[in-house]
mmCIF file of C-alpha atoms in Angstrom:
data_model
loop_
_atom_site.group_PDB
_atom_site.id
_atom_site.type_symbol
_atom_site.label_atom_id
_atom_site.label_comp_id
_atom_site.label_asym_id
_atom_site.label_seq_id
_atom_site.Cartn_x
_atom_site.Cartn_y
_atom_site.Cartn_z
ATOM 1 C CA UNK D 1 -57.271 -94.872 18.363
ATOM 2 C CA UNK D 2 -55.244 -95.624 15.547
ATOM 3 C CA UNK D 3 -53.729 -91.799 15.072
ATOM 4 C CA UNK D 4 -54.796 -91.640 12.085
ATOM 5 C CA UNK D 5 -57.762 -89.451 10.070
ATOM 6 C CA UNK D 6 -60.920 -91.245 8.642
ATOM 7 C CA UNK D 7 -64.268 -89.562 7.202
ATOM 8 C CA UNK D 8 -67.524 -90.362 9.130
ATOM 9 C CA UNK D 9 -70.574 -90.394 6.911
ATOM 10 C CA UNK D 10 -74.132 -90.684 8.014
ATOM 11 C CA UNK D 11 -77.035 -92.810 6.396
ATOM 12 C CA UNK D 12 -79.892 -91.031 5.781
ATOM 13 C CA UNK D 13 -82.394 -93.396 6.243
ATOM 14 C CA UNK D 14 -81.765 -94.982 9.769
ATOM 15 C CA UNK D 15 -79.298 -92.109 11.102
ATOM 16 C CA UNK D 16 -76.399 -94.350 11.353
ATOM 17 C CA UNK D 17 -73.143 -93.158 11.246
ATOM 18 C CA UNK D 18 -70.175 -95.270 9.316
ATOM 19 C CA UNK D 19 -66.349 -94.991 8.899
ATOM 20 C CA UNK D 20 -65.378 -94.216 5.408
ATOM 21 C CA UNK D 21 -62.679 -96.140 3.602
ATOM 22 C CA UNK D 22 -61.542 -98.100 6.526
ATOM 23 C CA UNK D 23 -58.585 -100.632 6.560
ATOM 24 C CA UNK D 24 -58.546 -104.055 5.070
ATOM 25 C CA UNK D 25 -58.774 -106.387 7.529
ATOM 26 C CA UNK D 26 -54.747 -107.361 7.975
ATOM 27 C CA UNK D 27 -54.340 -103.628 9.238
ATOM 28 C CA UNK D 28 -57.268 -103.655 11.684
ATOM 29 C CA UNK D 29 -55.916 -106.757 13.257
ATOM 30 C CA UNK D 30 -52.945 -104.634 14.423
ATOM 31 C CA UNK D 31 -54.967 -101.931 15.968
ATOM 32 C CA UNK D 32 -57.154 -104.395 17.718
ATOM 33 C CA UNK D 33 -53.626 -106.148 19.045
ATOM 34 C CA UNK D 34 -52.924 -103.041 21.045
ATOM 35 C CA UNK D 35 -56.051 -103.951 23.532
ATOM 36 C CA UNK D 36 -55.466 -107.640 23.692
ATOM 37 C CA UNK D 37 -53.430 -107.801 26.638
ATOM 38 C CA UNK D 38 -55.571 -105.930 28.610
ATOM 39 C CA UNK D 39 -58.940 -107.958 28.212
ATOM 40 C CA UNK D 40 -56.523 -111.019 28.837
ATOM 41 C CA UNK D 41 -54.819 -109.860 32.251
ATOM 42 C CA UNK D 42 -55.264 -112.410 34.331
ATOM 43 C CA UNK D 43 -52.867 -111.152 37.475
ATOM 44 C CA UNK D 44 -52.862 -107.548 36.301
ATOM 45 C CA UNK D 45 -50.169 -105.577 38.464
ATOM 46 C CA UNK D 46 -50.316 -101.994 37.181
ATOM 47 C CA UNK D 47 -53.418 -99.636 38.846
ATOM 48 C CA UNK D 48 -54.965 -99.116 35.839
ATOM 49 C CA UNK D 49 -55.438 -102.554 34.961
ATOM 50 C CA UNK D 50 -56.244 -103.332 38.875
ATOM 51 C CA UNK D 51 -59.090 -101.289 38.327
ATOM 52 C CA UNK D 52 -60.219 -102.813 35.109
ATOM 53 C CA UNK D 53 -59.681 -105.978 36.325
ATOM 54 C CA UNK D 54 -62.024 -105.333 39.950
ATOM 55 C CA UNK D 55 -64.494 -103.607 36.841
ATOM 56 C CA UNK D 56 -64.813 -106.142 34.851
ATOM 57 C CA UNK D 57 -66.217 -108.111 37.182
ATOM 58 C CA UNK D 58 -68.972 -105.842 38.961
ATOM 59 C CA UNK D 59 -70.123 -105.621 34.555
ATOM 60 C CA UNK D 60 -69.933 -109.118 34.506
ATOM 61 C CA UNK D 61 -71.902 -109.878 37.283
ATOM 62 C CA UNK D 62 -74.597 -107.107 36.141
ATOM 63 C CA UNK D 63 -74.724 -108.222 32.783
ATOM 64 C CA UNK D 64 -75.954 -111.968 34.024
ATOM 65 C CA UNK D 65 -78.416 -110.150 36.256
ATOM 66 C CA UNK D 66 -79.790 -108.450 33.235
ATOM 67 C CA UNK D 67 -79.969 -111.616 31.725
ATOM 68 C CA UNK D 68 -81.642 -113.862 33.974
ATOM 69 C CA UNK D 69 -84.182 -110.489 34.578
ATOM 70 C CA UNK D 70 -85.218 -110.157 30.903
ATOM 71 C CA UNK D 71 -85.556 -113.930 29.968
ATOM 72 C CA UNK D 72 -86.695 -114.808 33.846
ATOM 73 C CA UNK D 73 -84.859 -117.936 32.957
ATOM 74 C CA UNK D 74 -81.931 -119.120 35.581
ATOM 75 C CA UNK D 75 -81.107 -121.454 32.918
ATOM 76 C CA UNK D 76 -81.740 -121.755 29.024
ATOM 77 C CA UNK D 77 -79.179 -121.520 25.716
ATOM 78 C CA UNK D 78 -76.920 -118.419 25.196
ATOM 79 C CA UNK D 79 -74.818 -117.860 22.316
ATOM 80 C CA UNK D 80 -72.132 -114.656 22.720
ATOM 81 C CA UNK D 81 -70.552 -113.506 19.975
ATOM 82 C CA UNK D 82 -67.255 -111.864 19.905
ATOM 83 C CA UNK D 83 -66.903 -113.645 23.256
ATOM 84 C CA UNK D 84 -63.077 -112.043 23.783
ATOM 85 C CA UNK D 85 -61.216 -113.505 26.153
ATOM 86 C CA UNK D 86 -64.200 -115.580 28.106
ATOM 87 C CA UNK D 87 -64.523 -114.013 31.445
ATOM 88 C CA UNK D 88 -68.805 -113.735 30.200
ATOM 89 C CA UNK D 89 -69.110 -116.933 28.981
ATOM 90 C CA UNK D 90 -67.627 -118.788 31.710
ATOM 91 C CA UNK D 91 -69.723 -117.425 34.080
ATOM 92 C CA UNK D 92 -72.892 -117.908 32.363
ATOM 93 C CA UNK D 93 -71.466 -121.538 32.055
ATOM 94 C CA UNK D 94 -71.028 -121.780 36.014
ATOM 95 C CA UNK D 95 -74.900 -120.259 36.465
ATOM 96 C CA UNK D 96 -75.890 -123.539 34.676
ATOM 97 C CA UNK D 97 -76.404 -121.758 31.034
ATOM 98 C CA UNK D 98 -75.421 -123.697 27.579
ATOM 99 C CA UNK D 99 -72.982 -120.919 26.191
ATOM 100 C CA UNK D 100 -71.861 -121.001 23.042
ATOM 101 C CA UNK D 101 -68.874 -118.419 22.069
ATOM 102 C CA UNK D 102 -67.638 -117.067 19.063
ATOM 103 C CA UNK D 103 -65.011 -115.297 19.051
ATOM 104 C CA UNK D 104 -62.205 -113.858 15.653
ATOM 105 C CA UNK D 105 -59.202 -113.810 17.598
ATOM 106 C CA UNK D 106 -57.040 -117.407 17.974
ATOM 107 C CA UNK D 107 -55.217 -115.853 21.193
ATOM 108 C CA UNK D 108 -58.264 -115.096 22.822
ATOM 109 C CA UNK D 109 -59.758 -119.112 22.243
ATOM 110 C CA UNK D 110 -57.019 -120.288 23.326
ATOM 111 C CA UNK D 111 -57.157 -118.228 26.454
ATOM 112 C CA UNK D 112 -60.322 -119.320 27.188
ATOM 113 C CA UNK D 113 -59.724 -122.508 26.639
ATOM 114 C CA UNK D 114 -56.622 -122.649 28.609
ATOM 115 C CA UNK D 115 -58.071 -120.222 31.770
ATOM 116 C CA UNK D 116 -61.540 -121.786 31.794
ATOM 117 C CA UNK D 117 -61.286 -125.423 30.024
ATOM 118 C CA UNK D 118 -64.445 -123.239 27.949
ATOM 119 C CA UNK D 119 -63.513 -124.035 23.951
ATOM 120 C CA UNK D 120 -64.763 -121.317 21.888
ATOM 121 C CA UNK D 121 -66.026 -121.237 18.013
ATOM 122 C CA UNK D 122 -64.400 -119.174 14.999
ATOM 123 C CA UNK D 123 -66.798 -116.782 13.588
ATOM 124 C CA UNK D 124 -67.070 -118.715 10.079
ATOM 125 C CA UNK D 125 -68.499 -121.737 12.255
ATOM 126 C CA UNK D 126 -71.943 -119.391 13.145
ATOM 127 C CA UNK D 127 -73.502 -120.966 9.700
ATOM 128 C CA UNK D 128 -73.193 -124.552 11.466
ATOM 129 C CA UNK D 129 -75.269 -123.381 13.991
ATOM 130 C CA UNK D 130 -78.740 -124.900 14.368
ATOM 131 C CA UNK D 131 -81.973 -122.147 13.398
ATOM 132 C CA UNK D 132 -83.972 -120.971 16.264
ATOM 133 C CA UNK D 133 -81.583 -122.741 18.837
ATOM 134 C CA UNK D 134 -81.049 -120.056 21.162
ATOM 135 C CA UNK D 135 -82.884 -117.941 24.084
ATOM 136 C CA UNK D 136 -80.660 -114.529 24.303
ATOM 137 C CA UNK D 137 -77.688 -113.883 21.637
ATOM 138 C CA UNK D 138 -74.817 -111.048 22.891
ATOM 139 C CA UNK D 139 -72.937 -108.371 21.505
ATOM 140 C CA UNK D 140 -70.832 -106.349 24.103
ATOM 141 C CA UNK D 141 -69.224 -103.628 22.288
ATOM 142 C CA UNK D 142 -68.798 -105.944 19.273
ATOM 143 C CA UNK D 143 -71.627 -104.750 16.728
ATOM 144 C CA UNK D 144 -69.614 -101.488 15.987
ATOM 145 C CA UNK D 145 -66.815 -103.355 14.613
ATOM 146 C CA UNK D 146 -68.621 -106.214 11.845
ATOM 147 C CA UNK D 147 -68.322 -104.853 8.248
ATOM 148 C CA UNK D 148 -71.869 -105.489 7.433
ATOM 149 C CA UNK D 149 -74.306 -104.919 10.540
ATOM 150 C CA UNK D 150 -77.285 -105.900 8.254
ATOM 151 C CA UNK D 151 -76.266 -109.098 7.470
ATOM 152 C CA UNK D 152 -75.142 -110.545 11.120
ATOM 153 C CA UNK D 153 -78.749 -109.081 12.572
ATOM 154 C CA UNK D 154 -80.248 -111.324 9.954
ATOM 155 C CA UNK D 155 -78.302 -114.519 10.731
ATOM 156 C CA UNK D 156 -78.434 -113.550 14.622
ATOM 157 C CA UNK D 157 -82.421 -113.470 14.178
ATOM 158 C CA UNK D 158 -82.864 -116.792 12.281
ATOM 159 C CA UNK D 159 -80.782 -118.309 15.600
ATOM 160 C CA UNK D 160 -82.847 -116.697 18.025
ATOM 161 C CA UNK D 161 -86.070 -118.788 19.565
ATOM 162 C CA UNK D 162 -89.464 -117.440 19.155
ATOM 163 C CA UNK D 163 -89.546 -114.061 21.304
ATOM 164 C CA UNK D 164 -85.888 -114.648 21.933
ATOM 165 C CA UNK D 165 -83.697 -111.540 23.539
ATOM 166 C CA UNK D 166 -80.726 -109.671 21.268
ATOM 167 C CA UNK D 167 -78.715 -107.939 24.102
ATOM 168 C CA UNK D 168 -76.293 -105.103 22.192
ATOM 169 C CA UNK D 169 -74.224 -102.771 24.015
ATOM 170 C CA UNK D 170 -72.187 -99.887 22.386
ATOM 171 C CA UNK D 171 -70.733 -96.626 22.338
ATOM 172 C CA UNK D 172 -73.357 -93.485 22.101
ATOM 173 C CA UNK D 173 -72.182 -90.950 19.861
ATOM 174 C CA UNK D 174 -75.071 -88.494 21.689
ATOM 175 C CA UNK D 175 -73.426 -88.959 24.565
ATOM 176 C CA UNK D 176 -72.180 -85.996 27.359
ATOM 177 C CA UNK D 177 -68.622 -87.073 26.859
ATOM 178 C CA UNK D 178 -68.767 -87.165 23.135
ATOM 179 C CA UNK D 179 -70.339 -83.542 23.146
ATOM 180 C CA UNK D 180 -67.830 -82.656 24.794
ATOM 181 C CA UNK D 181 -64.856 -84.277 22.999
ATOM 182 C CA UNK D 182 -65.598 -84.171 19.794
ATOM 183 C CA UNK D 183 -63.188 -85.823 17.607
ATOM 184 C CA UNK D 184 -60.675 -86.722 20.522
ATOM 185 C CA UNK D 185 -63.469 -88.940 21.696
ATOM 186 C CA UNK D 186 -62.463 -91.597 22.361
ATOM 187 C CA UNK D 187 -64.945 -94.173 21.431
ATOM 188 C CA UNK D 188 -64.529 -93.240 17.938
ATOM 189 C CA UNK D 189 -62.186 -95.798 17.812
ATOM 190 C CA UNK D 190 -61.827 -95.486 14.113
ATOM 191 C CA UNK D 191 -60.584 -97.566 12.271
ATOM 192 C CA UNK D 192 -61.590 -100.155 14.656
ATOM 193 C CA UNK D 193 -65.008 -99.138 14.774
ATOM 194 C CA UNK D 194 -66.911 -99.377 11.561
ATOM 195 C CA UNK D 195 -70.092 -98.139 13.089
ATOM 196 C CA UNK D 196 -71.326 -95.185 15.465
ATOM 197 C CA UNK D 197 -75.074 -95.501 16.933
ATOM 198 C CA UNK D 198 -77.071 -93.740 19.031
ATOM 199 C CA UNK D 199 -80.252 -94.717 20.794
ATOM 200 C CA UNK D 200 -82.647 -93.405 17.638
ATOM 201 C CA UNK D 201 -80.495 -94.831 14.867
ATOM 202 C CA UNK D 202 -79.970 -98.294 16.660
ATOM 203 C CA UNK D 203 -83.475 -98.606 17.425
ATOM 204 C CA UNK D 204 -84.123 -97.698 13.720
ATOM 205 C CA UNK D 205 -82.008 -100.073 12.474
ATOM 206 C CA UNK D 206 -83.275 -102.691 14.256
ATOM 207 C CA UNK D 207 -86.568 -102.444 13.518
ATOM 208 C CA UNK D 208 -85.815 -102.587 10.044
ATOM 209 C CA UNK D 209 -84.314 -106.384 11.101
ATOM 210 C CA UNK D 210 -87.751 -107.347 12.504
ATOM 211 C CA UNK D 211 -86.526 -106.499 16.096
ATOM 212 C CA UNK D 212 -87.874 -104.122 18.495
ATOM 213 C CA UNK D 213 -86.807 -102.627 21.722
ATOM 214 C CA UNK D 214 -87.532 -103.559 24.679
ATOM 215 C CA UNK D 215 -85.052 -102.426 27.275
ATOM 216 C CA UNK D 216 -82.146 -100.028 27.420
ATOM 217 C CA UNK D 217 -80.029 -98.592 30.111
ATOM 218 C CA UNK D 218 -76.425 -97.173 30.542
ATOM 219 C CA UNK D 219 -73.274 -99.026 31.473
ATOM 220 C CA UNK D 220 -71.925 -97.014 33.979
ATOM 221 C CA UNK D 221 -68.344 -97.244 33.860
ATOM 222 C CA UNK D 222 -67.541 -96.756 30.454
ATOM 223 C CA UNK D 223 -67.799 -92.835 30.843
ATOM 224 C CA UNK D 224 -65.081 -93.184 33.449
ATOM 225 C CA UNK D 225 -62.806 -95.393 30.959
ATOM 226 C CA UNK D 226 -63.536 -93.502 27.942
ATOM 227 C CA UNK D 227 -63.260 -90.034 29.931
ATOM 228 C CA UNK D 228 -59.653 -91.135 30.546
ATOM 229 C CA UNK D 229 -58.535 -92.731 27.216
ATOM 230 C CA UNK D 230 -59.942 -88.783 25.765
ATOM 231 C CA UNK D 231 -58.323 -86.724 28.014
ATOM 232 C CA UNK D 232 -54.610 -88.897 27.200
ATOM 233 C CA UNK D 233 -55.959 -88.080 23.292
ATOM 234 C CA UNK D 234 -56.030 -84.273 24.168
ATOM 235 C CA UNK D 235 -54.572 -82.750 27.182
ATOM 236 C CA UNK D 236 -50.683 -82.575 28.123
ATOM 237 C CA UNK D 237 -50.920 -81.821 31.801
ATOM 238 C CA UNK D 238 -52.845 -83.813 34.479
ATOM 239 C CA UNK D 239 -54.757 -86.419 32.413
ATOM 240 C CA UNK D 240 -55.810 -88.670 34.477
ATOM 241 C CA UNK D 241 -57.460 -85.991 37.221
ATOM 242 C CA UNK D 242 -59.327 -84.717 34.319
ATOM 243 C CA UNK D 243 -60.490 -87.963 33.304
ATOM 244 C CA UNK D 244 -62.015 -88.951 36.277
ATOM 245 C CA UNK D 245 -63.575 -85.751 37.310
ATOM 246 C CA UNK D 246 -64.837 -85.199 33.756
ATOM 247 C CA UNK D 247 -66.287 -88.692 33.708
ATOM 248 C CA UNK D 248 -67.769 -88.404 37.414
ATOM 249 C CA UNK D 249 -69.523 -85.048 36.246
ATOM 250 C CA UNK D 250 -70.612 -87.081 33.396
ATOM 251 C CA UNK D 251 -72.138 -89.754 35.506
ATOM 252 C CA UNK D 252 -73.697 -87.709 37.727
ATOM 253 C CA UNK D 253 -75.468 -86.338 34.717
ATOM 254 C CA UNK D 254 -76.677 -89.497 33.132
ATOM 255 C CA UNK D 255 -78.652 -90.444 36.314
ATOM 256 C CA UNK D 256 -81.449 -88.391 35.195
ATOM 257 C CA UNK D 257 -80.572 -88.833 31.565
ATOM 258 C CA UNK D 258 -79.556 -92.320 30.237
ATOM 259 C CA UNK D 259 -79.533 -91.497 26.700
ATOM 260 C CA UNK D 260 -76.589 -89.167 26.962
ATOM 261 C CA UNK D 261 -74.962 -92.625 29.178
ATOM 262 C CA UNK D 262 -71.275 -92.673 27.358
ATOM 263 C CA UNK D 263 -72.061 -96.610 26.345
ATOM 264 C CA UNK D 264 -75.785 -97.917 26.248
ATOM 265 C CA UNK D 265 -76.702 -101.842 26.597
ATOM 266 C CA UNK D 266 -80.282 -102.325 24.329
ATOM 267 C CA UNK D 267 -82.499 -105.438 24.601
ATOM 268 C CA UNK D 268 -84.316 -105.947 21.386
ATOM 269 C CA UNK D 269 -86.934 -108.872 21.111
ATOM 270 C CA UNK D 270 -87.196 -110.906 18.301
ATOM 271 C CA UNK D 271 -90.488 -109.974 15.854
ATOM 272 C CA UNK D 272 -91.724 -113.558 15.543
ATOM 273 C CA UNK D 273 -94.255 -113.159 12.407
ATOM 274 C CA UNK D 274 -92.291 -110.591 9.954
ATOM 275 C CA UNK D 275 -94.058 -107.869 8.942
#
């Protein structure tokens, strides 16, 4: 979080909830600097990022499972956008996947590139991209920061194969933890975050795109993480105990209850004959 105030509006037709008058895009780039270093640790030697690091990849690891369940392909073509620093996409690439990544930031290609010999794409270079070319398309936690939503869905469907999978995975602003934070919730985010879903208004939206749900489920560690960014937000005294015990409590909760999960990962199918 920025430190700063922004309005949040909601649209009235899909229930989607959007940042108003956010930065231009010069300013934003700063905020999104302050996270960099931490998707890019490599040898990570404070705790914190230790246990990001070991987190990273158990989520890794289950988001190929997901994969390979919902397409019941081992192999096929994958195309991740806002690919970060490449930990995903190289991966995939070992399981025998063709992985394309795009990715906005020039330190994180060059990371890739670097760390994992894996060259990534600028996000301009998505309209060189070949229609229909592509089994399963990605978003982790990326959709909540495009300007306009409506018009990557479009292009993302016109890539995707006949039946082919859009995985999307965001914040959940019906969430436990965001009941309970309110506007020291973390995943806000604003002005970084451009747009707030929950599970009604992102299936809503989708539809609208010729995409329907098939799959959803909570990412389990993201209460923890976001639990412990809110509490640093709000408290003065013992953050990090409240954190975690607010965020286990959570957890615990959203066994039962996966549509108050903290952060949500949907698997929409592509609509082949539009409505």
């Amino acid at each position: 979080m920025s430190g700063e105030v922004y309005g949040l509006s909601q649209c009235d037709s899909c229930g989607v909830i959007y940042t108003t008058d956010p930065p231009v895009d010069v300013k934003k780039d700063t905020y999104s600097k302050l996270q960099q270093e931490l998707y890019r640790a490599d040898k990570p030697q404070k705790l914190f990022d230790r246990i990001y690091y070991h987190m990273r990849f158990i989520t890794i690891r289950r988001r190929t499972r997901l994969i390979e369940e919902l397409t019941r392909l081992k192999k096929g073509r994958l195309l991740n956008y806002g690919a970060k620093s490449g930990y995903f996409s190289s991966r995939m690439e070992n399981r025998g996947w063709n992985v394309t990544s795009l990715e906005e930031y020039h330190e994180h290609r060059i990371f890739s590139l670097e760390m994992f010999h894996h060259r990534m794409l600028e996000l301009s270079e998505i309209d060189n991209l070949p229609a229909e070319s592509f089994d399963v398309i990605t978003l982790w936690h990326i959709f909540e920061h495009h300007s306009n939503p409506g018009k990557l869905i479009d292009k993302l469907y016109s890539l995707l194969k006949s039946n082919g999978i859009l995985l999307i995975a965001c914040p959940n602003t019906d969430s436990y933890d965001a009941e309970h934070y309110g506007t020291y919730w973390a995943a806000w985010d604003v002005p970084r975050h451009l747009w707030h879903f929950n599970p009604s208004s992102l299936m809503t939206f989708c539809k609208k795109h010729n995409f329907v749900l098939m799959y959803h489920k909570r990412i389990p560690f993201d209460v923890f993480y976001i639990s412990l960014l809110s509490e640093h937000y709000r408290s003065r005294h013992f953050k990090v105990l409240k954190g975690l015990f607010t965020g286990l409590y959570f957890w615990i909760r959203t066994n039962r209850h996966r549509g108050k999960s903290s952060s949500i990962v949907y698997g929409f199918r592509k609509i082949s004959d539009k409505q």
